[in-house]
Short mmCIF file of C-alpha atoms in Angstrom, two decimals:
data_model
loop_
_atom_site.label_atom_id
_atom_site.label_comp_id
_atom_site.label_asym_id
_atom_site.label_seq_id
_atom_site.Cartn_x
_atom_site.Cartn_y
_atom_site.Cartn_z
CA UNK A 159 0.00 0.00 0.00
CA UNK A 160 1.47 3.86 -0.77
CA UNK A 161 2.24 4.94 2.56
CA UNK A 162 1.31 9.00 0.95
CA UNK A 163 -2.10 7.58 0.48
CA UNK A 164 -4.39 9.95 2.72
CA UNK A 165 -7.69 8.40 3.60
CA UNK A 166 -11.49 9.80 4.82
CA UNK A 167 -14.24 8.27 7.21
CA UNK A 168 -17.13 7.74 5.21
CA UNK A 169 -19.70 10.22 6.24
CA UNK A 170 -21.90 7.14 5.94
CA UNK A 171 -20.27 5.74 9.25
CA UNK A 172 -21.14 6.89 12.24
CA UNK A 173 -18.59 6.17 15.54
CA UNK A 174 -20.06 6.31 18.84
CA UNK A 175 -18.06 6.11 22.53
CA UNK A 176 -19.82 4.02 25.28
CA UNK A 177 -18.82 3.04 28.28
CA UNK A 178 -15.18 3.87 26.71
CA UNK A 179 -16.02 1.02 24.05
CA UNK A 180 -16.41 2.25 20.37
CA UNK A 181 -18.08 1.14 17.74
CA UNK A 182 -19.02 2.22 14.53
CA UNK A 183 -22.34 2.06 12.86
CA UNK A 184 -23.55 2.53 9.82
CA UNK A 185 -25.95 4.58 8.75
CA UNK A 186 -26.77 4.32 5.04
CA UNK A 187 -27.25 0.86 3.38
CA UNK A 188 -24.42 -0.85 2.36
CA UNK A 189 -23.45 -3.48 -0.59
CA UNK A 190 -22.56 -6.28 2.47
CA UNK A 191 -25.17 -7.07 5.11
CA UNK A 192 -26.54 -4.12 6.63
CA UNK A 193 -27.16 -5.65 10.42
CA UNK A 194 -23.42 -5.34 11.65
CA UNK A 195 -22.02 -3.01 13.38
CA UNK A 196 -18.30 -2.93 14.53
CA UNK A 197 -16.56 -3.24 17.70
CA UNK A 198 -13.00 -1.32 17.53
CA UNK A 199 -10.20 -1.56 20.59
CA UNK A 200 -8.29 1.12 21.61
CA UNK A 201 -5.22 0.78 18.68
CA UNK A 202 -7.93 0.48 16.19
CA UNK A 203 -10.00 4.25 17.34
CA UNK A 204 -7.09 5.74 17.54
CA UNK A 205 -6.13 4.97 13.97
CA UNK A 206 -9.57 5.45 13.10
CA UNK A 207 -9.73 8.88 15.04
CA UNK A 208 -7.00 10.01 12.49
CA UNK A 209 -8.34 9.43 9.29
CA UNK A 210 -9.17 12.63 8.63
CA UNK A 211 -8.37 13.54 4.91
CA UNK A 212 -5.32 15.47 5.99
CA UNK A 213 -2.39 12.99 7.46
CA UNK A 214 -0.54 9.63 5.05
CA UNK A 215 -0.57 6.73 5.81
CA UNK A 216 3.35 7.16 6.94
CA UNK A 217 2.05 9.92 9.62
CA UNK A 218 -0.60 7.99 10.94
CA UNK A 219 2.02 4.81 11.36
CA UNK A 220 4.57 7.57 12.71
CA UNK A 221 1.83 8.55 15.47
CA UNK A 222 1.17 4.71 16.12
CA UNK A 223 4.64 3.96 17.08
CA UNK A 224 4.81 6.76 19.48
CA UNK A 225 1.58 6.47 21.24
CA UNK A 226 1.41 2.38 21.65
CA UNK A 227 5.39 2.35 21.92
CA UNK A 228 5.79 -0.15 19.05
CA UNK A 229 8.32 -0.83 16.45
CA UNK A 230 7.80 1.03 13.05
CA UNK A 231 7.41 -2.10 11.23
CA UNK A 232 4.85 -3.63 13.66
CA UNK A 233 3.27 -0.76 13.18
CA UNK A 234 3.07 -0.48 9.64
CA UNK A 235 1.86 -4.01 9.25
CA UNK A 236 -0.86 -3.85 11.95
CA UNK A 237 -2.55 -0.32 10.44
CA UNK A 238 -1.99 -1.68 6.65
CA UNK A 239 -3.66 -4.53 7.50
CA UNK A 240 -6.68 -2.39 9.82
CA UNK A 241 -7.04 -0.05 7.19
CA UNK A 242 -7.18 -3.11 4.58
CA UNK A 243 -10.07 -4.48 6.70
CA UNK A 244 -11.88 -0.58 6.71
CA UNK A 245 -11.78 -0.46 2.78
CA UNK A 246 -12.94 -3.81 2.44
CA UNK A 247 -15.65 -3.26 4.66
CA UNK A 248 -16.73 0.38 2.44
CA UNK A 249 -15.96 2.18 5.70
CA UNK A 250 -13.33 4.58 4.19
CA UNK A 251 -12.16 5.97 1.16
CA UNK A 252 -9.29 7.59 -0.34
CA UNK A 253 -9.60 11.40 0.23
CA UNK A 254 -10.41 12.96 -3.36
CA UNK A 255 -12.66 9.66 -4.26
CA UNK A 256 -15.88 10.88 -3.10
CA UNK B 19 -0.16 -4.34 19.33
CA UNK B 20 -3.65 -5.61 18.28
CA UNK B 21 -5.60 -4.24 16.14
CA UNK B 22 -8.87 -5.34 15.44
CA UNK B 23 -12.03 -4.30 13.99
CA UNK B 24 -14.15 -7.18 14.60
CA UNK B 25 -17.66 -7.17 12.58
CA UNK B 26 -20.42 -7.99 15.19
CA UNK B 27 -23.55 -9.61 14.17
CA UNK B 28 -25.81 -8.64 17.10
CA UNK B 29 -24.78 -10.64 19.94
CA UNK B 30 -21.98 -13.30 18.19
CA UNK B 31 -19.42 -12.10 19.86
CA UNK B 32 -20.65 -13.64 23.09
CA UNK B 33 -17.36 -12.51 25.43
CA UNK B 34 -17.44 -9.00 24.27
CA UNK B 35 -21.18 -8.45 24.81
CA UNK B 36 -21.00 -10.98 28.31
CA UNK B 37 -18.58 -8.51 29.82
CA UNK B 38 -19.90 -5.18 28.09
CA UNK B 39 -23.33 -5.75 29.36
CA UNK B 40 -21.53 -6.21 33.07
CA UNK B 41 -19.89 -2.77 32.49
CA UNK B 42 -23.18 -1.00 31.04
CA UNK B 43 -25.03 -2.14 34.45
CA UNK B 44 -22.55 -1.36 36.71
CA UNK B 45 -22.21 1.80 35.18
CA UNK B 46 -25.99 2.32 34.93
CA UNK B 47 -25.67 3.54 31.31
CA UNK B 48 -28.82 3.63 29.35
CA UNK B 49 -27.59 1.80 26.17
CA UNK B 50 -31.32 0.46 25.24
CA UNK B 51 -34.52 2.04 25.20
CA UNK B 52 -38.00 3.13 23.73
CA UNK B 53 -39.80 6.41 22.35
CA UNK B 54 -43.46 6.42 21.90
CA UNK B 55 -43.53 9.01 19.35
CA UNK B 56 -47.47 8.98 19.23
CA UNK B 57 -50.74 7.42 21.18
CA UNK B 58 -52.46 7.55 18.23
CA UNK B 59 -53.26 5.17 16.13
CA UNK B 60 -55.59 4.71 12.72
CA UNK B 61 -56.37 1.15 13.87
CA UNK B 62 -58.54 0.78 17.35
CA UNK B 63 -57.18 -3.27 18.63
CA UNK B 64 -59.60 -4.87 21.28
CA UNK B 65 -56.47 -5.78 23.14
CA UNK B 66 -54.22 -2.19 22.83
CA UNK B 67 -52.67 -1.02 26.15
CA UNK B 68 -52.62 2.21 25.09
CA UNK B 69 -56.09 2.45 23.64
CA UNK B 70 -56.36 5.40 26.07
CA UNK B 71 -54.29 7.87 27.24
CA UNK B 72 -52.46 6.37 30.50
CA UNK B 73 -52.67 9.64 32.26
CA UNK B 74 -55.57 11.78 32.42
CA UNK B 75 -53.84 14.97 32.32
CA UNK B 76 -52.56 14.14 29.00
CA UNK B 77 -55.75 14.41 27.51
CA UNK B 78 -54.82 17.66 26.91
CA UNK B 79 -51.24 17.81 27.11
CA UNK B 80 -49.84 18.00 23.42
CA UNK B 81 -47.39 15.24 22.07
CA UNK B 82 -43.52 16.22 21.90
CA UNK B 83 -42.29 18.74 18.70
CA UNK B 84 -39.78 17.64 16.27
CA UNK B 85 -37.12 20.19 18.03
CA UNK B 86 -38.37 18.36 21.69
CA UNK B 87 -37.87 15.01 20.02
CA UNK B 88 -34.51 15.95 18.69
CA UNK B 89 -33.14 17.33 21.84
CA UNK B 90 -34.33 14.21 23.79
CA UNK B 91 -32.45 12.06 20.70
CA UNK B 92 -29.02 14.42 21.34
CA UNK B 93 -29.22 13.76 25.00
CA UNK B 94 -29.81 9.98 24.46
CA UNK B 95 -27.14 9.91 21.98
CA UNK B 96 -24.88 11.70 24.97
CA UNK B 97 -25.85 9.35 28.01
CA UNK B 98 -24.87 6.26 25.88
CA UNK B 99 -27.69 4.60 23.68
CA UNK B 100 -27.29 2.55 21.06
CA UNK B 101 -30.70 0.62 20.34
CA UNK B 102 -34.02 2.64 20.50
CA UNK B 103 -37.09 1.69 19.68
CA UNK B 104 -39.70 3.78 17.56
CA UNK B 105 -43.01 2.84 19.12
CA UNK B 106 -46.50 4.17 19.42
CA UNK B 107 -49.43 4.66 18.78
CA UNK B 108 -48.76 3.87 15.49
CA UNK B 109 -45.80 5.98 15.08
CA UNK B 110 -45.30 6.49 11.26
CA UNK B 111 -48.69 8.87 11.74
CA UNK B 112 -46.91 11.99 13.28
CA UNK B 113 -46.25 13.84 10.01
CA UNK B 114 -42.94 14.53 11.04
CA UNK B 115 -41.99 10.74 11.77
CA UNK B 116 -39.39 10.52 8.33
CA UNK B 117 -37.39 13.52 9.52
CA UNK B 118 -37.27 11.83 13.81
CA UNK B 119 -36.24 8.54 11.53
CA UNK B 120 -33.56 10.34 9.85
CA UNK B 121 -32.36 12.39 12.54
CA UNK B 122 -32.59 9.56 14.87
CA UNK B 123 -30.41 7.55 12.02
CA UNK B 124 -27.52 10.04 11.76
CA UNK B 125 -26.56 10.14 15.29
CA UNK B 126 -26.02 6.43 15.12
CA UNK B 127 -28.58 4.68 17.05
CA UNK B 128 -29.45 1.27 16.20
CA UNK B 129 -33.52 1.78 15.54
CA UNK B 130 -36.36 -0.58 16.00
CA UNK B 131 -39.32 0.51 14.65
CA UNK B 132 -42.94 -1.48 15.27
CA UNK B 133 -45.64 -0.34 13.26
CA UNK B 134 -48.57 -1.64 12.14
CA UNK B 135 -47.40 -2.03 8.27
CA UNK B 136 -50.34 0.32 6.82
CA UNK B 137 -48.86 3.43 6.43
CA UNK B 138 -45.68 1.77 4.68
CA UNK B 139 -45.57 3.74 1.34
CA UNK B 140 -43.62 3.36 -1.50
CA UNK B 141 -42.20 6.30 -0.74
CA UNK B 142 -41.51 5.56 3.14
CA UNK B 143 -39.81 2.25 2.34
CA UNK B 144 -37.66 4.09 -0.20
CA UNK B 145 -36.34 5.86 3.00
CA UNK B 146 -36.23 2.71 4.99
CA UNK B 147 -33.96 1.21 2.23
CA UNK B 148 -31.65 4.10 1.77
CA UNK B 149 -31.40 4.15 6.12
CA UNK B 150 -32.26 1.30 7.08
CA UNK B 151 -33.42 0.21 10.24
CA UNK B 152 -32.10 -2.46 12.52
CA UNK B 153 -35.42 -4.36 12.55
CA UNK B 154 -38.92 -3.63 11.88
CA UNK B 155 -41.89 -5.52 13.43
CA UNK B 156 -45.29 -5.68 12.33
CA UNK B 157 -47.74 -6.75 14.07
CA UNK B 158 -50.41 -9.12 12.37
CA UNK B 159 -53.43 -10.29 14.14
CA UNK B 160 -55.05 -12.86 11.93
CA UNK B 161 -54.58 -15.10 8.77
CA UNK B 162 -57.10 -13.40 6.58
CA UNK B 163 -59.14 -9.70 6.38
CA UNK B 164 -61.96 -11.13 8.62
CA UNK B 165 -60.26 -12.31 12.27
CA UNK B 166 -57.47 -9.07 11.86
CA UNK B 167 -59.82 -6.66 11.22
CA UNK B 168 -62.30 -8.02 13.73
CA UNK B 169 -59.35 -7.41 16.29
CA UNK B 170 -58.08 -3.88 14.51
CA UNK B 171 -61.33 -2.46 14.32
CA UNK B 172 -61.15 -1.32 11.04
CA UNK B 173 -62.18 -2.84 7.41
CA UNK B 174 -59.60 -2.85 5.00
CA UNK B 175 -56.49 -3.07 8.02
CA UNK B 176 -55.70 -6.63 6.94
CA UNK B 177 -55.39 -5.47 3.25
CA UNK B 178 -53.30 -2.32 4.11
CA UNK B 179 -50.58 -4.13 6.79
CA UNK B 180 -49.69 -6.71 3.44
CA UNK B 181 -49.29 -3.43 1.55
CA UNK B 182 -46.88 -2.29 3.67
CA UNK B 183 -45.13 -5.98 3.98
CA UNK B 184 -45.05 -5.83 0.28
CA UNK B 185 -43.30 -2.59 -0.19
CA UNK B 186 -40.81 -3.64 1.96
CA UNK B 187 -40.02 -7.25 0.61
CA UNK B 188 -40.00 -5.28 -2.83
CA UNK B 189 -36.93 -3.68 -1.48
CA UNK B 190 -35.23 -6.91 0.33
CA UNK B 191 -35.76 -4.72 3.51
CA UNK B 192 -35.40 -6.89 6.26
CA UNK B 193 -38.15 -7.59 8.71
CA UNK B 194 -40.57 -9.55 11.29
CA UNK B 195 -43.65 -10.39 12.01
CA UNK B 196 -45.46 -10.41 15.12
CA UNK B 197 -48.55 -11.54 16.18
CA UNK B 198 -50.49 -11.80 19.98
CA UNK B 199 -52.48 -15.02 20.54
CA UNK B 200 -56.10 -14.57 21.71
CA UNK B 201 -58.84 -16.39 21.93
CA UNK B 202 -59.96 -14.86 18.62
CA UNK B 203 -56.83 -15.77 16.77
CA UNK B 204 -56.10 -18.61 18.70
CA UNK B 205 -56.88 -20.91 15.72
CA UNK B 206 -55.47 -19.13 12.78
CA UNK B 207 -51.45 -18.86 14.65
CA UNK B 208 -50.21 -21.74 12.20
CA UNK B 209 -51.67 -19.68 9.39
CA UNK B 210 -50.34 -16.72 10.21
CA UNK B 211 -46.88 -18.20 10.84
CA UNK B 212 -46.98 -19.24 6.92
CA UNK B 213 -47.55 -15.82 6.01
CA UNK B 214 -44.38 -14.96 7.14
CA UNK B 215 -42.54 -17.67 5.86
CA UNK B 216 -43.81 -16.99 2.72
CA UNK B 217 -41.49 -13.75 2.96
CA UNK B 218 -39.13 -15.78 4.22
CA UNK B 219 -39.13 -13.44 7.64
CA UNK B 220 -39.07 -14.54 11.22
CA UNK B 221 -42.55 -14.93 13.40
CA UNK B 222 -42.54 -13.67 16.54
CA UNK B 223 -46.14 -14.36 18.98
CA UNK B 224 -46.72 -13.53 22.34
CA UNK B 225 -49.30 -14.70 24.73
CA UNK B 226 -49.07 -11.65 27.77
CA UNK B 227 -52.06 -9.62 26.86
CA UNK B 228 -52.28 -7.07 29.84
CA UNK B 229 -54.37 -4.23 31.83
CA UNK B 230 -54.47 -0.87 29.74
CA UNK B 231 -51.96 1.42 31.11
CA UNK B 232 -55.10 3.54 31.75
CA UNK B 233 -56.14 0.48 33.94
CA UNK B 234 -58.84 -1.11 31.66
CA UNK B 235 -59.09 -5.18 32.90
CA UNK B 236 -61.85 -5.85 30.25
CA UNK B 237 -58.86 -6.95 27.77
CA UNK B 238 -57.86 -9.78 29.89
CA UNK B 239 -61.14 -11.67 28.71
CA UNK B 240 -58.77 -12.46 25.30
CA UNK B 241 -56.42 -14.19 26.85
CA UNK B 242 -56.55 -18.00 25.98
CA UNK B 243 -55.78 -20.82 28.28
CA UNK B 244 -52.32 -21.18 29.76
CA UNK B 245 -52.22 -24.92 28.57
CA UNK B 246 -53.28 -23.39 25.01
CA UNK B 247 -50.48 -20.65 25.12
CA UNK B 248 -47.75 -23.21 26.28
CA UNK B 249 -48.99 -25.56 23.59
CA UNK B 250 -48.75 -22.90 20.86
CA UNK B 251 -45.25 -21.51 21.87
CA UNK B 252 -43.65 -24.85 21.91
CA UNK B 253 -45.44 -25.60 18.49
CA UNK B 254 -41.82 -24.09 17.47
CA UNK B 255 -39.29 -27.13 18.18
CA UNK B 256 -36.56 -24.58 19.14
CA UNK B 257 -38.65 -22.99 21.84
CA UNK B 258 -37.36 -25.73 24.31
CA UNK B 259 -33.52 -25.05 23.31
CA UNK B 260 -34.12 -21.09 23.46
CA UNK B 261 -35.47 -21.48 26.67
CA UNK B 262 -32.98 -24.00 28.04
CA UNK B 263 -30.24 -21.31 27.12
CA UNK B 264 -31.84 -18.38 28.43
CA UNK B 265 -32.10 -20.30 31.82
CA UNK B 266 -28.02 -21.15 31.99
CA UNK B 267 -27.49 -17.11 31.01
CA UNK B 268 -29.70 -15.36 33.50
CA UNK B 269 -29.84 -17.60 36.39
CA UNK B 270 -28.20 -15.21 38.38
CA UNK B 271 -30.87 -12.99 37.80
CA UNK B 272 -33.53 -15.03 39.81
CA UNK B 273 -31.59 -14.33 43.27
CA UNK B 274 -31.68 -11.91 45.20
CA UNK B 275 -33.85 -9.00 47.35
CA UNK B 276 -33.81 -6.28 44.19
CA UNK B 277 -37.43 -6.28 43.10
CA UNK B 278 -36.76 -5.18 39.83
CA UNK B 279 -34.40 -7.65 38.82
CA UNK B 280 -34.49 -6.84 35.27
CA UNK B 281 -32.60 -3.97 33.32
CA UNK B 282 -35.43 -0.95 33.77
CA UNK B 283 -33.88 2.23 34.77
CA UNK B 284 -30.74 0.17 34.95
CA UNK B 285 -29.72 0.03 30.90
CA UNK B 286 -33.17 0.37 29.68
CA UNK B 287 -35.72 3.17 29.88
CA UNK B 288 -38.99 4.72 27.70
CA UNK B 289 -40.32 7.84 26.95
CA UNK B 290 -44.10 8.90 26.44
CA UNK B 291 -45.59 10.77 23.32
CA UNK B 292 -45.70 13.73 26.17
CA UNK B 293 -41.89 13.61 27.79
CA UNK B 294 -42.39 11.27 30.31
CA UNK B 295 -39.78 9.01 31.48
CA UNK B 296 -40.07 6.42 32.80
CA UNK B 297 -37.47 2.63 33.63
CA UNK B 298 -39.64 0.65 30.88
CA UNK B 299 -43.42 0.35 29.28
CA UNK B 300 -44.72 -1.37 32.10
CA UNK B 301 -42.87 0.84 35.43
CA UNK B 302 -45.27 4.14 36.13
CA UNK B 303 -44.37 4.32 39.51
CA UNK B 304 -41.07 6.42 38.67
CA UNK B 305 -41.80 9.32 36.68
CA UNK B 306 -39.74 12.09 35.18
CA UNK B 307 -41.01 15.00 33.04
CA UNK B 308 -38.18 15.77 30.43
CA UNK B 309 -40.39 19.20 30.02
CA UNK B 310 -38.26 20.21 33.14
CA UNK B 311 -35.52 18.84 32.48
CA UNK B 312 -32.65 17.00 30.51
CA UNK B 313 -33.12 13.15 30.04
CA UNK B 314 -29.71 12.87 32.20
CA UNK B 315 -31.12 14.25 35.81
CA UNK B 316 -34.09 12.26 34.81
CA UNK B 317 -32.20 9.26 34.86
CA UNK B 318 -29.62 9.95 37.71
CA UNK B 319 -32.31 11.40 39.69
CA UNK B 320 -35.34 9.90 39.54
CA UNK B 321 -35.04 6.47 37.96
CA UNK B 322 -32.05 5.66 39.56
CA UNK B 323 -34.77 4.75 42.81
CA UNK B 324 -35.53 1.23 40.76
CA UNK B 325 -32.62 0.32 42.47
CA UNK B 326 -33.77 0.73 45.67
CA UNK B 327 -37.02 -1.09 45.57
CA UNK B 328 -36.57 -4.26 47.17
CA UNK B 329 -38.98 -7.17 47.50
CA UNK B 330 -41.20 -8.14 50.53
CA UNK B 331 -39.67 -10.72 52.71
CA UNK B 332 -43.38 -12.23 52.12
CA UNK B 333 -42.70 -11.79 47.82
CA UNK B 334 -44.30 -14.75 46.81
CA UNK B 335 -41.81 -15.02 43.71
CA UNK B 336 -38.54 -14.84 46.15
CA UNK B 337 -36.92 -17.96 45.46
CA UNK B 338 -39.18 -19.12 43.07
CA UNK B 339 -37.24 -21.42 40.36
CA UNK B 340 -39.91 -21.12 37.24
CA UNK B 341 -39.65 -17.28 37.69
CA UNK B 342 -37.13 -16.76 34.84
CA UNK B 343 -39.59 -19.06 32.31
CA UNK B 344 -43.01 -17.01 33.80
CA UNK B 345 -42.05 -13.90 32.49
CA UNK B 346 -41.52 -12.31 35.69
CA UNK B 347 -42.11 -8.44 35.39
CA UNK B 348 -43.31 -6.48 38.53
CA UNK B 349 -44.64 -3.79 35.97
CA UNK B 350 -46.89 -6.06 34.93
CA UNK B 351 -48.18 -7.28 38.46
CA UNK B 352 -48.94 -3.75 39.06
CA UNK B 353 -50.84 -3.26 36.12
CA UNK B 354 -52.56 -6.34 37.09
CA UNK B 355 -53.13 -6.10 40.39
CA UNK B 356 -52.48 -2.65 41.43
CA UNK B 357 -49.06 -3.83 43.38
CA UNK B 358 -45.94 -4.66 42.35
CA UNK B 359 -45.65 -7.25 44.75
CA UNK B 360 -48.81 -9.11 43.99
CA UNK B 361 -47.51 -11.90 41.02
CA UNK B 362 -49.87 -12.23 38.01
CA UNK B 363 -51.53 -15.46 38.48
CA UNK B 364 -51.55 -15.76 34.92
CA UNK B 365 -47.77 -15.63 34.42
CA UNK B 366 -47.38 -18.06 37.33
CA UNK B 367 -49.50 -20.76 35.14
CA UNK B 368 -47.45 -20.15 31.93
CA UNK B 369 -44.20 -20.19 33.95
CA UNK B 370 -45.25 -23.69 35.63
CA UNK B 371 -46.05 -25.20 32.31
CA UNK B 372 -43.02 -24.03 30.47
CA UNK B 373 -41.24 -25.17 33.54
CA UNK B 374 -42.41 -28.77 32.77
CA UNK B 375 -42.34 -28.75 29.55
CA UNK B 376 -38.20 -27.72 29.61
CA UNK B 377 -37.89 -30.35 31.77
CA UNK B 378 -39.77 -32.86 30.14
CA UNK B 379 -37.83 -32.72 27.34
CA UNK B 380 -34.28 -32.34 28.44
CA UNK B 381 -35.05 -35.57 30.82
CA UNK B 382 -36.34 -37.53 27.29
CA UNK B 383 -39.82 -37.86 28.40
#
């Protein structure tokens, strides 16, 4: 994946904090089954609470390693691989797309 | 590091949900609960609990605006809820109800929506399949025009509801139907169930017809035999598995002193076409007007007291072990018998049955 790739929340998703759980729900109907919602842990909001149109890929994994104290290449596998599951799931897009 | 984003089909991922639903309760968060947009309704059921207004006064109180509505939605969106039910009345009749749907959508709550199918245009289930709902019941009250109209009230209901069911398998929206055995439906329930596997949607029936929340008895008189309810429940083979599981999973919940054993005002709660709230349907003895006030000191302040009820050391149902399978709701004893404390001998007599039954068949007889 190009690591100056900037990606977007789709404004069809909406994230909600409870009970310092998240989860994201969707709101408009989607190609894959529509009853799901999604469960994230803490890694996974904070990657998703920086997909904001604005930072790469190579920030966000630059942010990862110094907030969870991880290696840059455990990083860089774990968020390819999270953001791989987001796209595949129509929860994101690459900023411009839309 | 782990990340995951794990997709999670209501409640599959049992350990998540087992220890979330801990947290929610210990933190008394109201993650589930129910808004009854409306009282009205354009049918007129013989068995409706809300065939009159509960409350005198709000004979002339007016139901909630859109901008009341949408401030209660913000603050429930705030405190923590994910699943809320649209109820009535029949709710899609406030002309407003599409933009409450939407509104209610984009926040990111998990909607329910029951309805009695009639008012399910083409044009409403275009909206339903561009934002669509987590599930939609509709209720159906007999196999053909004559036995659900008899029990609706009105000519032509029977017709209208399949309208609605139509519109929506047109679009491959997902729903279920619903249906409350009485003793004037008693005999079409196996019809009805083929109705909705003709759609290829779940059935849902229930046999707990109870008082009016305006205290009317008269709609008891519909309620069939106990022996006739158990033997219509457990029509379904899987009835005796569901219940079987539901006993290992809340048998906790049958100990205790806490009268309200059950999640009202605890991680449940509903709100009145007037801005009442209250800890479920059923609960009016805690009360809290959300005209004077936000739906958060309603809930920390006044229905936070559910906790606090305890049982009588004389509670018939203390210690009882067929009170998870009776349906065991104190809401309901007061509705029935004008005390919390005073068990609904009807509920007893399904609970003993099912009791049996479970037992009947997990011993092979």
């Amino acid at each position: 994946m190009n690591l100056d790739r900037k990606f977007q929340k789709k404004e069809t998703i909406a994230s909600r904090c409870i009970a310092d759980e998240f989860f994201l729900v969707p709101i408009c109907s989607q190609p894959s089954d529509m009853q799901k919602i999604f469960i994230l842990n803490s890694p996974a909001d904070f990657i998703w609470q920086h997909l904001d149109g604005e930072h790469t890929l190579d920030e966000l994994i630059t942010a990862v390693v110094e907030q969870f104290e991880v290696d840059q290449e455990q990083a860089r596998s774990d968020t390819v691989e999270f953001i791989g599951q987001l796209l595949e799931q129509n929860l994101l897009e690459l900023e411009g797309a839309s | 590091m782990n990340v995951t984003c794990g997709p999670s089909p209501e409640i599959s991922d049992e350990i998540f949900w087992s220890e979330f639903s801990g947290k929610i309760e210990r933190l008394r968060i109201p993650f589930s609960g129910g808004i009854a947009l409306t009282h009205r309704c354009n049918l007129h059921c013989l068995h409706c609990y809300a065939r009159e207004k509960p409350n005198p006064q709000d004979n002339s109180a007016p139901e909630l605006s859109t901008g009341q509505w949408k401030k209660i939605i913000d603050d429930l969106r705030e405190a923590g809820c994910l699943y809320l039910l649209l109820t009535g009345g029949e709710p899609l009749l406030r002309d407003d109800f599409a933009d409450l749907y939407s509104y209610t959508k984009r926040k990111g709550l998990l909607i329910t929506l029951f309805t009695n199918g009639t008012l399910i245009t083409g044009q409403m289930a275009d909206l339903f399949r561009e934002l669509p709902p987590w599930q939609i019941e509709i209720s159906l009250y007999g196999a053909d025009a004559a036995t659900h109209d008899r029990i609706t009230g009105v000519p032509g209901s029977f017709t209208r509801s399949l309208q609605g069911v139509e519109e929506l398998a047109a679009r491959k929206i997902k729903f279920t139907l619903k249906s409350i055995l009485m003793t004037l439906n008693a005999h079409e329930f196996p019809a009805i169930e083929k109705i909705a596997q003709s759609y290829g949607v779940d059935f849902r029936m229930d046999s707990s017809i109870f008082p009016s929340l305006a205290g009317d008895r008269s709609v008891l008189d519909l309620r069939v035999a106990p022996e006739q309810a158990i033997a219509n429940e457990f029509a379904d083979p899987k009835m005796v598995g569901k219940w079987r599981d539901f006993l290992n999973r809340f048998h906790a919940a049958a100990e205790g002193e806490d009268l309200y054993a059950c999640s009202a005002g605890t991680t449940t709660f509903h709100i009145d076409p007037y801005g009442h709230l209250y800890p479920c349907l059923m609960v009016r003895k805690l009360r809290y007007s959300l005209l004077h006030g936000t739906f958060q000191q309603g809930w920390n302040e006044v229905l936070s007291g559910i906790n606090e009820t305890k049982s009588d050391a004389n509670f018939k149902c203390r210690g009882c072990r067929q009170k998870l399978l009776c349906g065991f709701c104190p809401g309901f004893f007061e509705l029935e018998n004008n005390s919390d404390q005073i068990p609904s001998a009807y509920l007893c007599a399904l609970g003993k049955l099912r009791f049996e039954r479970v037992n009947q068949e997990i011993s092979g007889g």
